[in-house]
Amino acid sequence: MTKQELMTKLHQYTKHEQIYRTYYELNSEDEKQEYLKDLQASDFAKENLWLPGFFENQNRMLSEQVLFQENQDVSKNIVLQKHNRFTPAFQHEHEFFEMIYVYSGCAKHEIQNTSQSIIEGDVLIIAPGVKHALSVFDDSIIIDALIRKGTFLNQFFEFLKKDNILSSFFQRDLYSRQHQPCITFHTNKDLELENLLFDMFLEHYKDDEFSTDILSNLCRVYFAKLVRLHQSHVEIFSPIAKENEQLFRILTYIQNHYDQVTLTSVAKHFHYAPAYFSNYLKEHTGTSFISLVKEAKLSRAEYLLRSSNLSIQEICQTIGYESPAHFIRLFKDKYQESPAKYRKKYSSPFS
């Protein structure tokens, strides 16, 4: 698919958009109810469509499993799609990160009883587990990029180590109870970023053995350039209190030094007594220091299994485990299969 073919596809009306537009353009409630009689609620549920006459006041959780299966590839980390035009507001939440880009026109975003207008060039990133709704009542073109939560732990490991407003946004959701619901970048239709997003979209449609790796790399570049070019054009919904910034410095430190840290060493680095520091982490993250370190180690191991030729024993040593058997047991507990099976299933063609 060429970029011109992609643009044509984005502007063409899909079957779903035709249904939404027909419903929207009906003038009276009687006409709308008559139209709804000809539609099957079961088809709407199956295809993730929504109209006020069906599923009224129902909040829905969109799972990673359902979403990525619908896009025919459960191994994908990132899915790109056009948001249906003429869609009414529909309260929902999801297990993955969602990035919304307004290519043309505008849209209305509702979150936590607050309404936000987004316009051409705006990039909106929404955290998992956040109830929100997006409505588009005209020919505006909105692009959605849906990113697995686990992708940030293994594919974007280096980006998460950086000290910037976007990596902090992701860190808060991944490691803390005190996450931010969403963050908006006003890019003023930055063509460099827009073209990069279209490169991602084209790669999504290629869908060959290299696409998953290339798409992840393009996404990393996109986020880095988004921060480089527009970190001063950011709108943060419900910013977290300044005193909580210390927590994220601590979590970043653990993430960056997972292979050598101890509770005592990290407590000393941040000038805490070990006992107090242990309770502090438990209170603010809901988990223990040991669990945080284990999560960082296993996430790094997953990345190395996907992208390197290191043996299981070498990976075990790299992430700081002395016993391969212990590492294999922990990995299997988290991912429901052994490191060897995981590598065979998901390893990169470049490794």
Coordinates of C-alpha atoms in Angstrom, one line a residue:
M1 CA 0.0 0.0 0.0
T2 CA 1.3 3.5 -0.9
K3 CA 0.7 6.6 1.1
Q4 CA -1.8 7.9 -1.5
E5 CA -3.7 4.6 -1.3
L6 CA -3.7 4.9 2.5
M7 CA -5.1 8.5 2.3
T8 CA -7.9 7.3 -0.1
K9 CA -8.7 4.4 2.3
L10 CA -8.9 6.8 5.3
H11 CA -11.4 9.1 3.4
Q12 CA -13.6 6.3 2.1
Y13 CA -16.7 5.5 4.2
T14 CA -16.7 2.1 5.8
K15 CA -19.9 0.0 6.4
H16 CA -19.8 1.0 10.1
E17 CA -19.4 4.7 9.3
Q18 CA -22.3 4.6 6.9
I19 CA -24.5 3.2 9.8
Y20 CA -23.3 5.9 12.2
R21 CA -23.8 8.7 9.7
T22 CA -27.3 7.5 8.7
Y23 CA -28.3 7.3 12.4
Y24 CA -26.8 10.8 13.1
E25 CA -28.6 12.4 10.2
L26 CA -32.0 11.2 11.1
N27 CA -34.1 14.1 12.5
S28 CA -36.5 12.6 14.9
E29 CA -36.4 9.9 17.6
D30 CA -39.2 8.0 15.8
E31 CA -37.0 7.8 12.7
K32 CA -34.0 6.7 14.7
Q33 CA -36.0 4.0 16.5
E34 CA -37.4 2.7 13.2
Y35 CA -33.9 2.6 11.9
L36 CA -32.7 0.6 14.9
K37 CA -35.3 -2.0 14.4
D38 CA -33.5 -3.1 11.2
L39 CA -30.2 -3.6 13.0
Q40 CA -29.1 -6.6 15.0
A41 CA -27.8 -5.9 18.5
S42 CA -25.7 -9.1 18.4
D43 CA -23.9 -7.8 15.3
F44 CA -23.1 -4.5 17.1
A45 CA -21.7 -6.4 20.1
K46 CA -19.6 -8.7 18.0
E47 CA -18.1 -5.8 15.9
N48 CA -17.6 -3.4 18.8
L49 CA -20.1 -0.9 17.5
W50 CA -22.3 1.3 19.6
L51 CA -25.5 3.4 19.2
P52 CA -27.7 4.9 21.9
G53 CA -30.4 2.4 21.2
F54 CA -28.2 -0.5 22.1
F55 CA -26.1 -1.1 25.3
E56 CA -27.5 2.1 26.9
N57 CA -25.4 3.3 29.8
Q58 CA -23.2 0.3 29.6
N59 CA -19.5 0.7 30.3
R60 CA -17.3 -1.7 28.5
M61 CA -13.7 -2.9 29.1
L62 CA -11.8 -3.5 25.9
S63 CA -9.3 -6.2 26.5
E64 CA -5.9 -6.7 24.8
Q65 CA -6.9 -10.2 23.8
V66 CA -10.1 -9.3 22.1
L67 CA -8.7 -6.2 20.3
F68 CA -5.5 -7.9 18.9
Q69 CA -7.4 -11.0 17.9
E70 CA -9.8 -8.9 16.0
N71 CA -6.8 -7.5 14.1
Q72 CA -5.8 -11.1 13.2
D73 CA -2.5 -11.1 14.9
V74 CA -2.2 -11.8 18.6
S75 CA 1.6 -11.3 18.4
K76 CA 1.3 -7.6 17.4
N77 CA 2.4 -5.0 19.9
I78 CA 0.8 -2.0 18.1
V79 CA -2.4 -1.7 16.1
L80 CA -3.3 1.3 14.0
Q81 CA -6.8 2.1 12.8
K82 CA -9.1 4.9 11.8
H83 CA -11.7 6.0 14.4
N84 CA -15.2 5.7 12.9
R85 CA -16.7 9.0 11.9
F86 CA -20.0 10.1 13.3
T87 CA -19.6 8.0 16.4
P88 CA -21.5 9.2 19.5
A89 CA -19.8 9.4 22.9
F90 CA -19.4 5.9 24.4
Q91 CA -18.0 5.4 27.9
H92 CA -15.4 2.7 27.9
E93 CA -12.0 1.7 29.2
H94 CA -9.2 -0.5 27.9
E95 CA -6.3 -2.6 29.1
F96 CA -3.9 -1.0 26.6
F97 CA -2.5 2.5 26.0
E98 CA -4.4 4.5 23.3
M99 CA -2.9 7.3 21.3
I100 CA -5.3 9.5 19.3
Y101 CA -4.1 11.8 16.5
V102 CA -6.4 14.3 14.9
Y103 CA -5.4 14.3 11.2
S104 CA -8.2 16.6 10.1
G105 CA -11.1 18.4 11.8
C106 CA -11.8 18.0 15.5
A107 CA -13.3 15.7 18.1
K108 CA -14.7 15.8 21.6
H109 CA -13.1 13.8 24.4
E110 CA -14.8 13.2 27.7
I111 CA -13.0 12.0 30.7
Q112 CA -13.9 12.0 34.4
N113 CA -16.8 14.4 33.9
T114 CA -14.6 16.8 32.0
S115 CA -15.0 17.6 28.3
Q116 CA -12.0 18.4 26.1
S117 CA -12.0 19.6 22.5
I118 CA -9.1 18.3 20.4
I119 CA -8.2 19.8 17.0
E120 CA -6.0 19.1 14.0
G121 CA -2.5 18.1 15.1
D122 CA -3.3 17.2 18.7
V123 CA -1.9 13.9 20.0
L124 CA -3.8 12.5 23.0
I125 CA -2.4 9.5 24.9
I126 CA -4.8 7.7 27.3
A127 CA -3.7 5.3 30.1
P128 CA -5.1 1.8 30.6
G129 CA -8.1 1.5 32.9
V130 CA -9.3 5.1 32.4
K131 CA -13.0 5.6 31.6
H132 CA -13.4 8.0 28.7
A133 CA -15.4 8.6 25.5
L134 CA -14.6 10.1 22.1
S135 CA -17.2 11.5 19.8
V136 CA -16.8 12.6 16.1
F137 CA -19.9 14.2 14.5
D138 CA -18.5 15.1 11.0
D139 CA -16.0 14.0 8.4
S140 CA -13.0 14.6 10.7
I141 CA -10.2 12.0 10.3
I142 CA -9.0 10.6 13.6
I143 CA -6.3 7.9 13.8
D144 CA -6.0 5.5 16.8
A145 CA -2.7 3.7 17.8
L146 CA -3.4 1.0 20.3
I147 CA -0.3 -0.2 22.2
R148 CA 0.0 -3.2 24.5
K149 CA 0.8 -2.2 28.1
G150 CA 3.5 -4.9 28.2
T151 CA 5.2 -3.3 25.2
F152 CA 6.5 -0.5 27.3
L153 CA 8.3 -2.9 29.6
N154 CA 10.2 -4.8 27.0
Q155 CA 10.1 -2.9 23.7
F156 CA 10.5 0.7 25.1
F157 CA 12.8 -0.2 27.9
E158 CA 15.4 2.5 27.0
F159 CA 12.8 5.2 26.5
L160 CA 11.3 4.5 29.9
K161 CA 14.7 5.2 31.5
K162 CA 14.7 8.8 30.2
D163 CA 13.8 11.8 32.3
N164 CA 11.0 13.5 30.3
I165 CA 7.4 14.2 30.7
L166 CA 6.2 11.4 28.4
S167 CA 8.3 8.6 29.9
S168 CA 7.2 9.8 33.4
F169 CA 3.5 9.5 32.2
F170 CA 4.2 5.9 31.2
Q171 CA 6.2 5.1 34.3
R172 CA 3.3 6.4 36.5
D173 CA 0.9 3.9 35.0
L174 CA 3.3 1.0 34.9
Y175 CA 4.7 1.3 38.4
S176 CA 2.4 3.4 40.6
R177 CA -1.2 3.7 41.8
Q178 CA -1.1 7.4 41.2
H179 CA -1.1 7.5 37.4
Q180 CA -2.2 10.3 35.1
P181 CA -5.3 9.6 33.1
C182 CA -4.1 11.3 29.9
I183 CA -1.7 13.7 28.3
T184 CA -2.1 15.9 25.3
F185 CA 0.5 17.3 22.9
H186 CA -0.5 20.3 20.8
T187 CA 1.7 19.8 17.7
N188 CA 0.1 22.3 15.4
K189 CA 0.0 19.6 12.7
D190 CA 3.7 19.0 12.7
L191 CA 4.3 17.3 9.3
E192 CA 7.4 15.5 10.5
L193 CA 5.5 13.7 13.1
E194 CA 2.4 13.2 10.9
N195 CA 4.5 11.6 8.2
L196 CA 6.2 9.3 10.8
L197 CA 2.7 8.2 12.0
F198 CA 1.7 7.4 8.4
D199 CA 4.9 5.4 8.0
M200 CA 3.7 3.4 11.1
F201 CA 0.2 3.0 9.5
L202 CA 1.7 1.7 6.3
E203 CA 3.9 -0.7 8.2
H204 CA 0.8 -2.0 10.0
Y205 CA -0.7 -2.9 6.7
K206 CA 2.4 -4.6 5.4
D207 CA 2.0 -7.2 8.1
D208 CA 5.0 -9.4 7.2
E209 CA 7.6 -11.1 9.4
F210 CA 9.4 -7.8 10.0
S211 CA 6.5 -5.5 10.7
T212 CA 6.2 -6.0 14.4
D213 CA 9.9 -5.0 15.0
I214 CA 9.8 -2.1 12.5
L215 CA 6.6 -0.8 13.9
S216 CA 7.9 -0.9 17.5
N217 CA 11.1 1.0 16.3
L218 CA 9.0 3.6 14.5
C219 CA 6.9 4.1 17.5
R220 CA 10.0 4.7 19.7
V221 CA 11.2 7.3 17.3
Y222 CA 7.8 8.9 17.2
F223 CA 7.6 9.3 21.0
A224 CA 11.2 10.6 21.2
K225 CA 10.5 13.2 18.5
L226 CA 7.1 14.1 20.1
V227 CA 9.0 15.0 23.3
R228 CA 11.9 16.7 21.5
L229 CA 9.7 19.0 19.4
H230 CA 6.7 19.6 21.6
Q231 CA 7.5 19.1 25.3
S232 CA 6.6 22.7 25.9
H233 CA 3.2 22.3 24.2
V234 CA 1.8 19.8 26.6
E235 CA -1.5 19.7 28.5
I236 CA -1.7 17.2 31.4
F237 CA -5.0 16.1 32.8
S238 CA -5.1 16.0 36.6
P239 CA -1.4 16.5 37.2
I240 CA 0.1 14.7 40.2
A241 CA 1.3 16.6 43.2
K242 CA 4.9 17.6 43.2
E243 CA 5.8 15.6 46.3
N244 CA 5.0 12.4 44.4
E245 CA 7.8 13.1 41.9
Q246 CA 10.2 11.5 44.3
L247 CA 8.4 8.2 43.9
F248 CA 9.0 8.2 40.1
R249 CA 12.6 9.1 40.5
I250 CA 12.9 6.0 42.8
L251 CA 11.1 3.7 40.3
T252 CA 13.2 4.9 37.5
Y253 CA 16.3 4.2 39.5
I254 CA 15.2 0.7 40.2
Q255 CA 14.3 0.2 36.6
N256 CA 17.8 1.4 35.4
H257 CA 19.8 -0.6 38.1
Y258 CA 17.6 -3.7 38.5
D259 CA 20.6 -6.0 38.2
Q260 CA 22.5 -4.7 41.2
V261 CA 20.1 -2.9 43.6
T262 CA 19.1 -3.9 47.1
L263 CA 16.5 -2.4 49.4
T264 CA 19.3 -1.0 51.6
S265 CA 21.3 0.5 48.6
V266 CA 18.3 2.2 47.1
A267 CA 17.1 3.5 50.5
K268 CA 20.6 4.9 51.1
H269 CA 20.7 6.5 47.7
F270 CA 17.5 8.4 48.4
H271 CA 18.3 9.1 52.1
Y272 CA 15.7 6.8 53.7
A273 CA 15.9 4.3 56.5
P274 CA 15.4 0.8 55.0
A275 CA 12.4 -0.1 57.1
Y276 CA 10.6 3.2 56.3
F277 CA 11.6 2.9 52.6
S278 CA 10.1 -0.6 52.4
N279 CA 6.8 0.7 53.8
Y280 CA 6.8 3.8 51.6
L281 CA 7.1 1.6 48.4
K282 CA 4.3 -0.7 49.6
E283 CA 2.0 2.2 50.4
H284 CA 2.6 4.0 47.1
T285 CA 2.9 1.2 44.6
G286 CA 0.9 -1.6 46.2
T287 CA 3.8 -4.0 46.0
S288 CA 7.1 -4.8 47.6
F289 CA 10.6 -3.8 46.6
I290 CA 11.4 -7.4 45.7
S291 CA 8.4 -7.6 43.4
L292 CA 9.4 -4.3 41.7
V293 CA 12.9 -5.6 41.0
K294 CA 11.6 -9.0 39.8
E295 CA 9.2 -7.3 37.4
A296 CA 12.1 -5.2 36.0
K297 CA 14.3 -8.2 35.6
L298 CA 11.6 -10.4 33.9
S299 CA 10.7 -7.6 31.6
R300 CA 14.3 -7.2 30.5
A301 CA 14.5 -11.0 30.1
E302 CA 11.5 -10.9 27.8
Y303 CA 13.1 -8.2 25.7
L304 CA 16.3 -10.2 25.4
L305 CA 14.5 -13.4 24.4
R306 CA 12.7 -11.5 21.6
S307 CA 15.7 -9.5 20.3
S308 CA 19.0 -11.2 21.1
N309 CA 20.8 -14.5 20.5
L310 CA 21.9 -14.8 24.2
S311 CA 21.4 -18.2 25.7
I312 CA 19.0 -18.7 28.5
Q313 CA 21.9 -19.0 30.9
E314 CA 23.5 -15.8 29.6
I315 CA 20.2 -13.9 30.0
C316 CA 19.9 -15.2 33.5
Q317 CA 23.3 -13.9 34.4
T318 CA 22.7 -10.6 32.6
I319 CA 19.6 -9.8 34.6
G320 CA 21.2 -10.8 37.9
Y321 CA 19.9 -14.3 38.7
E322 CA 22.4 -16.9 39.7
S323 CA 20.2 -20.0 39.2
P324 CA 18.8 -20.6 35.7
A325 CA 16.2 -23.0 37.2
H326 CA 14.9 -20.2 39.5
F327 CA 14.8 -17.8 36.6
I328 CA 12.9 -20.3 34.4
R329 CA 10.4 -20.9 37.2
L330 CA 9.7 -17.2 37.7
F331 CA 9.4 -16.5 34.0
K332 CA 7.0 -19.3 33.5
D333 CA 4.9 -18.1 36.5
K334 CA 4.6 -14.7 34.8
Y335 CA 4.2 -15.6 31.1
Q336 CA 2.7 -19.1 31.4
E337 CA 5.4 -20.7 29.3
S338 CA 9.1 -21.4 29.5
P339 CA 11.7 -18.9 28.2
A340 CA 12.6 -21.4 25.4
K341 CA 9.0 -21.7 24.2
Y342 CA 8.5 -17.9 24.5
R343 CA 11.6 -17.3 22.4
K344 CA 10.5 -19.7 19.7
K345 CA 7.1 -18.1 19.6
Y346 CA 8.0 -14.4 19.6
S347 CA 11.7 -14.0 18.7
S348 CA 12.6 -11.3 16.2
P349 CA 13.7 -12.3 12.7
F350 CA 16.6 -9.9 13.2
S351 CA 18.0 -11.8 16.2

